[in-house]
Tab-separated table of C-alpha atoms in Angstrom:
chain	number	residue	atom	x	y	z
W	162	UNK	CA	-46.438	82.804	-35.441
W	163	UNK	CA	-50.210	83.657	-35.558
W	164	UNK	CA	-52.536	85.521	-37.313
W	165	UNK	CA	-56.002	86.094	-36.365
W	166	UNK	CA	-58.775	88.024	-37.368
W	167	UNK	CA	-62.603	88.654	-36.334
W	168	UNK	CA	-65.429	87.713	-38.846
W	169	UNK	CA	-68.890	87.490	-38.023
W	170	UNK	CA	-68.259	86.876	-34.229
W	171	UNK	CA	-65.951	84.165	-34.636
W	172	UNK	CA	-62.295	84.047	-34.296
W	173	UNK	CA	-59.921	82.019	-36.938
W	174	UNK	CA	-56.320	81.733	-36.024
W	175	UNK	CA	-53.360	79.861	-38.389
W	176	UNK	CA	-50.522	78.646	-37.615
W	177	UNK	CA	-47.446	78.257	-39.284
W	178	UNK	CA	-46.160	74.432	-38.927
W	179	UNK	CA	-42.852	73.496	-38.921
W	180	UNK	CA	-40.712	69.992	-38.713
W	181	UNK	CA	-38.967	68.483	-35.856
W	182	UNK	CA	-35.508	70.571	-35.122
W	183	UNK	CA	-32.571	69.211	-35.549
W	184	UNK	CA	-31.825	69.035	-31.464
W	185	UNK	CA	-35.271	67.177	-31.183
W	186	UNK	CA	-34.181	64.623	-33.778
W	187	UNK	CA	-31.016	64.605	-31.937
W	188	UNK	CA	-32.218	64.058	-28.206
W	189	UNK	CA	-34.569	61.332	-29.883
W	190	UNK	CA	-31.966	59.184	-31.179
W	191	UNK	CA	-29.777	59.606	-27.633
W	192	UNK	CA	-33.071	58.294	-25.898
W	193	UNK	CA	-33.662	55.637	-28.221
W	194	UNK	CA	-30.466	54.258	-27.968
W	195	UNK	CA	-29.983	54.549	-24.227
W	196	UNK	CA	-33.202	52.522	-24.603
W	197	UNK	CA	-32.086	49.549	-26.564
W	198	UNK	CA	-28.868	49.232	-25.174
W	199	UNK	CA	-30.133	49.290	-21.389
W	200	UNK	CA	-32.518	46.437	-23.109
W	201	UNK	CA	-29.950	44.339	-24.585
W	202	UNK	CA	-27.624	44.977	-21.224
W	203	UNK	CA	-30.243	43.724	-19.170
W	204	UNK	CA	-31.278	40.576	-20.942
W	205	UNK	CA	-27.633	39.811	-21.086
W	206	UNK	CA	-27.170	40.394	-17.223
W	207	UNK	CA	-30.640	37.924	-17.097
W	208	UNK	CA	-28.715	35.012	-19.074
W	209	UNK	CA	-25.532	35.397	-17.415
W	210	UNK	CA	-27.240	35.052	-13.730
W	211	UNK	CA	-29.905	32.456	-14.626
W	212	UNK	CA	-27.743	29.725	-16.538
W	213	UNK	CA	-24.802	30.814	-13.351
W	214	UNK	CA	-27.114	28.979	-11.279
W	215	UNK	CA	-26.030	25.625	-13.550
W	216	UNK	CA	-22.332	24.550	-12.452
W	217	UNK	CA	-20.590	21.406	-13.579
W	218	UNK	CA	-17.252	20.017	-12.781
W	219	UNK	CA	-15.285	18.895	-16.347
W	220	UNK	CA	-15.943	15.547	-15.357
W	221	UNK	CA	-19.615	15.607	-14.670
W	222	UNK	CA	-19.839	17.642	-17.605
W	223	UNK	CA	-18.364	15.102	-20.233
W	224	UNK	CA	-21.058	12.922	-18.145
W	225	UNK	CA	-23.817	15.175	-19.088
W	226	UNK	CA	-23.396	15.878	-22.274
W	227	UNK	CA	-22.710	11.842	-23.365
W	228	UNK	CA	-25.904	10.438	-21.204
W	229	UNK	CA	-28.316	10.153	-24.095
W	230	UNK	CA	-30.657	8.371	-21.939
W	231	UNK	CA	-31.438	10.895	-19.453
W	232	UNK	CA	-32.531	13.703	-21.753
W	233	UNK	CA	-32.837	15.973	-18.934
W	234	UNK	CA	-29.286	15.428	-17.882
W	235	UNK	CA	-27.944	15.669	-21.435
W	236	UNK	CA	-29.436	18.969	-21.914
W	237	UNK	CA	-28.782	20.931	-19.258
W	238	UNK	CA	-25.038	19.552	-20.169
W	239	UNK	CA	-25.005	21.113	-23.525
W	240	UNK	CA	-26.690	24.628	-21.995
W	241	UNK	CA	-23.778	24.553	-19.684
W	242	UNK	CA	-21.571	24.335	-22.519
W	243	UNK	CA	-22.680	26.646	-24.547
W	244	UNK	CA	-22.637	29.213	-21.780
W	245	UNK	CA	-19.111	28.346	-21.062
W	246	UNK	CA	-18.373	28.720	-24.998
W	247	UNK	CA	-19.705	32.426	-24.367
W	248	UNK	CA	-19.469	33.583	-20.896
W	249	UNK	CA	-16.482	31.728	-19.601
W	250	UNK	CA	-12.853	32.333	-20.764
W	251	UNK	CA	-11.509	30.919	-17.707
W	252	UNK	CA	-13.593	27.361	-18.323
W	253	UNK	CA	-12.945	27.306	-21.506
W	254	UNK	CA	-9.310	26.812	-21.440
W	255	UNK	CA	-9.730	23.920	-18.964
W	256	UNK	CA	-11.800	22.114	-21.799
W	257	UNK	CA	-8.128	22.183	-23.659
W	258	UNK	CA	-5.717	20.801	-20.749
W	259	UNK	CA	-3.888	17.515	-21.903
W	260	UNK	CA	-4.473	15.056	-18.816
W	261	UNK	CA	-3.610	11.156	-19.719
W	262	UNK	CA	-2.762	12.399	-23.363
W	263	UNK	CA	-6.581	13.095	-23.996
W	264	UNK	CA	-7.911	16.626	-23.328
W	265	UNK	CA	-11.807	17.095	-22.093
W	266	UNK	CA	-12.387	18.924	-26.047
W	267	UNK	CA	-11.786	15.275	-27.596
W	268	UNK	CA	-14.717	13.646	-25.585
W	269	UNK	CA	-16.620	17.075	-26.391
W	270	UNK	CA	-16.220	16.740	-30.013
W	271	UNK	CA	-17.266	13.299	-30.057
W	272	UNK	CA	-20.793	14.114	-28.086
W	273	UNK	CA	-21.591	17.127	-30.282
W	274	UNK	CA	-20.749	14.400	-33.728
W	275	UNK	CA	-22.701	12.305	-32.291
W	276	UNK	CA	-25.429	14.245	-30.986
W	277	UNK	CA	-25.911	16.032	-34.675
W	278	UNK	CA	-25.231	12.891	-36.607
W	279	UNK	CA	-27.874	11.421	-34.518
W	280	UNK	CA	-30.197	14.091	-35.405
W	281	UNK	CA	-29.417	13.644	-39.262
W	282	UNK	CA	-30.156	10.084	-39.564
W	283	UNK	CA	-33.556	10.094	-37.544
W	284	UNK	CA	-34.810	12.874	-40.505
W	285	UNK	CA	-34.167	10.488	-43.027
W	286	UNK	CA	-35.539	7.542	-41.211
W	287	UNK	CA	-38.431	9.795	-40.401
W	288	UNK	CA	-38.469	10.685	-44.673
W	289	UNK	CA	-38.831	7.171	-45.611
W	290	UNK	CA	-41.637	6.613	-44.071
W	291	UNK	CA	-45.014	5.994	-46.076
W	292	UNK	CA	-48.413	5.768	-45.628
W	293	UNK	CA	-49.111	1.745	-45.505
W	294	UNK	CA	-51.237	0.382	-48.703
W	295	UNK	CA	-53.799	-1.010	-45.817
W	296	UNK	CA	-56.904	1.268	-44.661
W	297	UNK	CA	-58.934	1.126	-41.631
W	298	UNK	CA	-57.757	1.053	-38.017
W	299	UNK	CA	-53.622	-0.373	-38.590
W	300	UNK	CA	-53.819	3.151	-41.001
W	301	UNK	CA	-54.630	5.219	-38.203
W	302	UNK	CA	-52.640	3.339	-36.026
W	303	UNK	CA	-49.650	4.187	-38.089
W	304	UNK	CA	-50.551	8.091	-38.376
W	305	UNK	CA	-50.501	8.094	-34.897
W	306	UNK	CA	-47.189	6.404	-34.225
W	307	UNK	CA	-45.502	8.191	-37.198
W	308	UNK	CA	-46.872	11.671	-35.552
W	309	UNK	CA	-45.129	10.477	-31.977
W	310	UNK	CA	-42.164	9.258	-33.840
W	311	UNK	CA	-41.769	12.694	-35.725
W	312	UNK	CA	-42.585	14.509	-32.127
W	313	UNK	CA	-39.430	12.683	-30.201
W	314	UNK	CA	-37.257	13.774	-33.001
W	315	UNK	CA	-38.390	17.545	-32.596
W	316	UNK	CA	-37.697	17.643	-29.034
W	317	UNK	CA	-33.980	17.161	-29.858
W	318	UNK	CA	-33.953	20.654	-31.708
W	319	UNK	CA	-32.435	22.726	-28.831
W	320	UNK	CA	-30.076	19.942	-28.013
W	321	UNK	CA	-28.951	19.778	-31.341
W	322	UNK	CA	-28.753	23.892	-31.567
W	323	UNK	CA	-26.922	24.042	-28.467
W	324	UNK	CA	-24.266	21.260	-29.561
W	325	UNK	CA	-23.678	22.985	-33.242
W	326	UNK	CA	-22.861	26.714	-31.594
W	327	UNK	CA	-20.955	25.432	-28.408
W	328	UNK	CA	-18.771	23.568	-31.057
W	329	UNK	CA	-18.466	26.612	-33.199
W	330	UNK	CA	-18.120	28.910	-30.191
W	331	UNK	CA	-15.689	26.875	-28.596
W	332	UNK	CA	-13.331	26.415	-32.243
W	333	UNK	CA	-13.570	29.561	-33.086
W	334	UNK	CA	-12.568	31.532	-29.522
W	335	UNK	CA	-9.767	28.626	-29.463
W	336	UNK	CA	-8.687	30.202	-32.183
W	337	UNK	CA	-8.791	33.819	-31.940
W	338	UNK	CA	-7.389	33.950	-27.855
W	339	UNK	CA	-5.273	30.681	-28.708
W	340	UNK	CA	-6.834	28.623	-25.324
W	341	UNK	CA	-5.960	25.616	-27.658
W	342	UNK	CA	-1.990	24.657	-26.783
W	343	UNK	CA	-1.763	21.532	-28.007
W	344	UNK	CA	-3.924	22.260	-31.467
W	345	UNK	CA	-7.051	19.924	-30.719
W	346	UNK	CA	-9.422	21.691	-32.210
W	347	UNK	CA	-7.768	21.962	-35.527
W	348	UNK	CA	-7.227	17.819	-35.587
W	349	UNK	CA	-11.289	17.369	-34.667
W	350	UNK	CA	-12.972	20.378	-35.835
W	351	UNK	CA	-13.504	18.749	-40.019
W	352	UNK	CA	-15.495	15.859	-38.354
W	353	UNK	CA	-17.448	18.469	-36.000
W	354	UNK	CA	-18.035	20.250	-39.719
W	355	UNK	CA	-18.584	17.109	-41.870
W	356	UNK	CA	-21.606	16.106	-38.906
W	357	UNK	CA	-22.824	20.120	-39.365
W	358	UNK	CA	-22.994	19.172	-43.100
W	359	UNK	CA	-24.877	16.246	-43.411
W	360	UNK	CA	-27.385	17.653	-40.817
W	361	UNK	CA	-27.855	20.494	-43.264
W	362	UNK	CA	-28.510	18.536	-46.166
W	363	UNK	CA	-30.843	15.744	-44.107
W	364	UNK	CA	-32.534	18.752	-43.126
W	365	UNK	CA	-32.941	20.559	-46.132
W	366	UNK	CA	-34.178	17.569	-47.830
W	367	UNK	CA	-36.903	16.569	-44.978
W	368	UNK	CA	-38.453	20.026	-45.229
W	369	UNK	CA	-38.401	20.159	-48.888
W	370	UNK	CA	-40.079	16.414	-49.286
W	371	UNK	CA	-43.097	16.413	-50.767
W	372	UNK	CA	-44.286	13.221	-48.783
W	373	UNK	CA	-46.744	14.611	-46.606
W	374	UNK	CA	-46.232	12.067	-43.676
W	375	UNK	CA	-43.193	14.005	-42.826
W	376	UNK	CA	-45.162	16.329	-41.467
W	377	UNK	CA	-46.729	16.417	-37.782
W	378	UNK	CA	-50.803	16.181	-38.597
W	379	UNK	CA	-50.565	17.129	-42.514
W	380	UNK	CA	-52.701	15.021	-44.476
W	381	UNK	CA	-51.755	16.711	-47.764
W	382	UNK	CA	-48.733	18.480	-49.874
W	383	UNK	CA	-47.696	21.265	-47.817
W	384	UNK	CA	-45.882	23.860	-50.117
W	385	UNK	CA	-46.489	26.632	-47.522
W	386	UNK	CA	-47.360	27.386	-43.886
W	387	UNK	CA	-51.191	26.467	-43.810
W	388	UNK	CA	-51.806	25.645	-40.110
W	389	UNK	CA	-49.086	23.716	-39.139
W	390	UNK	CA	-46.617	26.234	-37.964
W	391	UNK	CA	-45.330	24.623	-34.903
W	392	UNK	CA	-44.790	21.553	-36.850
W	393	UNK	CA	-42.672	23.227	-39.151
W	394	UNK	CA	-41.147	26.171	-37.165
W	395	UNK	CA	-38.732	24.178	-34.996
W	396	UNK	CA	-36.627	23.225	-38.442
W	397	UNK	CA	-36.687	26.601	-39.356
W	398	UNK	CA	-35.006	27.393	-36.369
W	399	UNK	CA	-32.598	24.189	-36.150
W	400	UNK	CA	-31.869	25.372	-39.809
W	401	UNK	CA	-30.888	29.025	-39.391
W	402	UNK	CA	-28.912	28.325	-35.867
W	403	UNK	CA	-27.151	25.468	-38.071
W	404	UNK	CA	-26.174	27.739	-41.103
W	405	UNK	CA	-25.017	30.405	-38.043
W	406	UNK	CA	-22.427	27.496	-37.014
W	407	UNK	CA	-21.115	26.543	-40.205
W	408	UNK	CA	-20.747	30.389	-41.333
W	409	UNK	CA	-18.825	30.977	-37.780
W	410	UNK	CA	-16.914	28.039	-38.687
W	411	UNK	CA	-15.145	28.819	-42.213
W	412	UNK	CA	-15.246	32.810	-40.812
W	413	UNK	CA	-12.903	31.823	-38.262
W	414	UNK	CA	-10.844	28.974	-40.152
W	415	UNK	CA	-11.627	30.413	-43.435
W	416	UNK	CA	-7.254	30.199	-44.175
W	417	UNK	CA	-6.911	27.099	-42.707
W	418	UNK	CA	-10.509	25.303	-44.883
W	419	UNK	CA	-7.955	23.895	-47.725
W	420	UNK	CA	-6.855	21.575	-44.786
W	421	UNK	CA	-10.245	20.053	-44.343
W	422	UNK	CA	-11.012	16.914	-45.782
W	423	UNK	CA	-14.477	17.206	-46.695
W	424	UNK	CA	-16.649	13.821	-48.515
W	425	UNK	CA	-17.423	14.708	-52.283
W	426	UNK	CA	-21.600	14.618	-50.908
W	427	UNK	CA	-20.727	17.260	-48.402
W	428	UNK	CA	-18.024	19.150	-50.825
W	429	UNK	CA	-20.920	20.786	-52.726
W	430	UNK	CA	-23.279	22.300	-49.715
W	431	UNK	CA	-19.483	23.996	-47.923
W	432	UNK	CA	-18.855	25.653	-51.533
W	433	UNK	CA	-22.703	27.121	-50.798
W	434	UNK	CA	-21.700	28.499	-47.817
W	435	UNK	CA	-18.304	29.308	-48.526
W	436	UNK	CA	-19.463	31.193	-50.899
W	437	UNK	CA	-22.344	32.874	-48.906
W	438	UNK	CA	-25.023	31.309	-50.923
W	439	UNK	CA	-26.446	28.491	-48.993
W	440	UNK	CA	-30.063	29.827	-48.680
């Protein structure tokens, strides 16, 4: 409502204010949700029809995903593989067919151990390395390889990301809709855990060093972010799509983890996660 009034020529008028109405809050969360979920819908729809457009036989793709000197060919292997780990029941159970007493998920197993292991030992090669005594130009000259080394080891982030959720994707849906017959995954999946492990701890120990060569272009102790982001983001990342594998993991086998032979170095970081306090 309004009151007004006339004083010295000049009208003055005040309203009463109220809050939003129930209805309004109502209609606002309907539209907001509509929003979101038409957003999440659609970028789903977007990755479903853009990785579609990558098809592999089984064969080829036990090729791909093994070929670790075409990196081109050994990564689009592993994105094929993790889409069929999400998107594709029906490949999925192929991955599990016995033919010649060996199933495709036993040569899968053995790339994604050996792609992660891989991973883990170049961080601690690329830890150990120190600044030479010498100055002048063989210095620089080893700033500059040590930079390139640490920059061929990055580029191996998605592959590695890729490898450690396909493997958990793959386990744990084996699993849940039983695609595994002949029990596969349960005989492979402690070394596919064991390789998650010591990439964790490789990885937690490179980013903690306080040897600043381990760092792309940092020239001093680096306790923070302090302009080298994109050197330092990519772990980040390889480290929280890691710890999303290995909590997947004992999720889905948590009743079946007493089974697991784990090495006494690795037997400390799964009782972290096992017990939800890894970070």
């Amino acid at each position: 409502g309004a009151t007004g009034g006339v004083e010295g020529g000049y009208s003055s008028f005040e309203w009463e204010t109220s809050g939003p109405s129930s209805k309004s809050l109502y209609t606002l969360f309907c539209a907001s949700f509509v929003i979101v979920s038409g957003w999440e819908l659609g970028r789903s729809m977007v990755w479903v029809i853009m990785t579609s457009q990558v098809t592999m036989k089984t064969q080829d793709l036990l090729v791909a995903i093994s070929d670790e000197a075409n990196a081109y060919t050994q990564h689009m292997g592993f994105l094929y593989l993790d889409s069929i780990s999400m998107y594709m029941p029906w490949e999925r159970r192929k991955l599990f067919v016995m033919r010649k007493q060996a199933s495709a998920w036993r040569y899968i197993s053995k790339a994604i151990i050996t792609t992660l292991e891989k991973m883990a030992t170049d961080l601690c090669d690329l830890q150990q390395l120190r600044r030479p005594h010498y100055g002048g130009i063989m210095s620089r000259l080893f700033i500059i390889s040590r930079d390139r080394t640490a920059n061929a080891v990055a580029q191996n982030v998605q592959l590695c990301v890729w490898a450690a959720h396909s493997g958990a994707s793959l386990a744990v849906n084996a699993l849940e809709n039983k695609e595994d017959e002949y029990g596969e995954v349960i005989r492979t999946l402690p070394d596919i855990l064991n390789a998650m492990l010591a990439l964790s701890i490789a990885l937690q120990d490179y980013v903690q060093s306080k040897k600043p060569e381990v760092f792309v272009g940092s020239k001093e102790k680096v306790a923070a972010l302090h302009g080298h982001q994109l050197a330092r983001s990519q772990w980040i990342y390889l480290g929280t799509q890691l710890d999303t594998a290995i909590y997947r993991i004992i999720s889905g086998y948590y009743e079946h983890m007493k089974l697991f032979k784990v090495p006494p170095e690795h037997a400390a970081r799964l009782n972290l996660y096992m017990s939800f306090e890894s970070q």
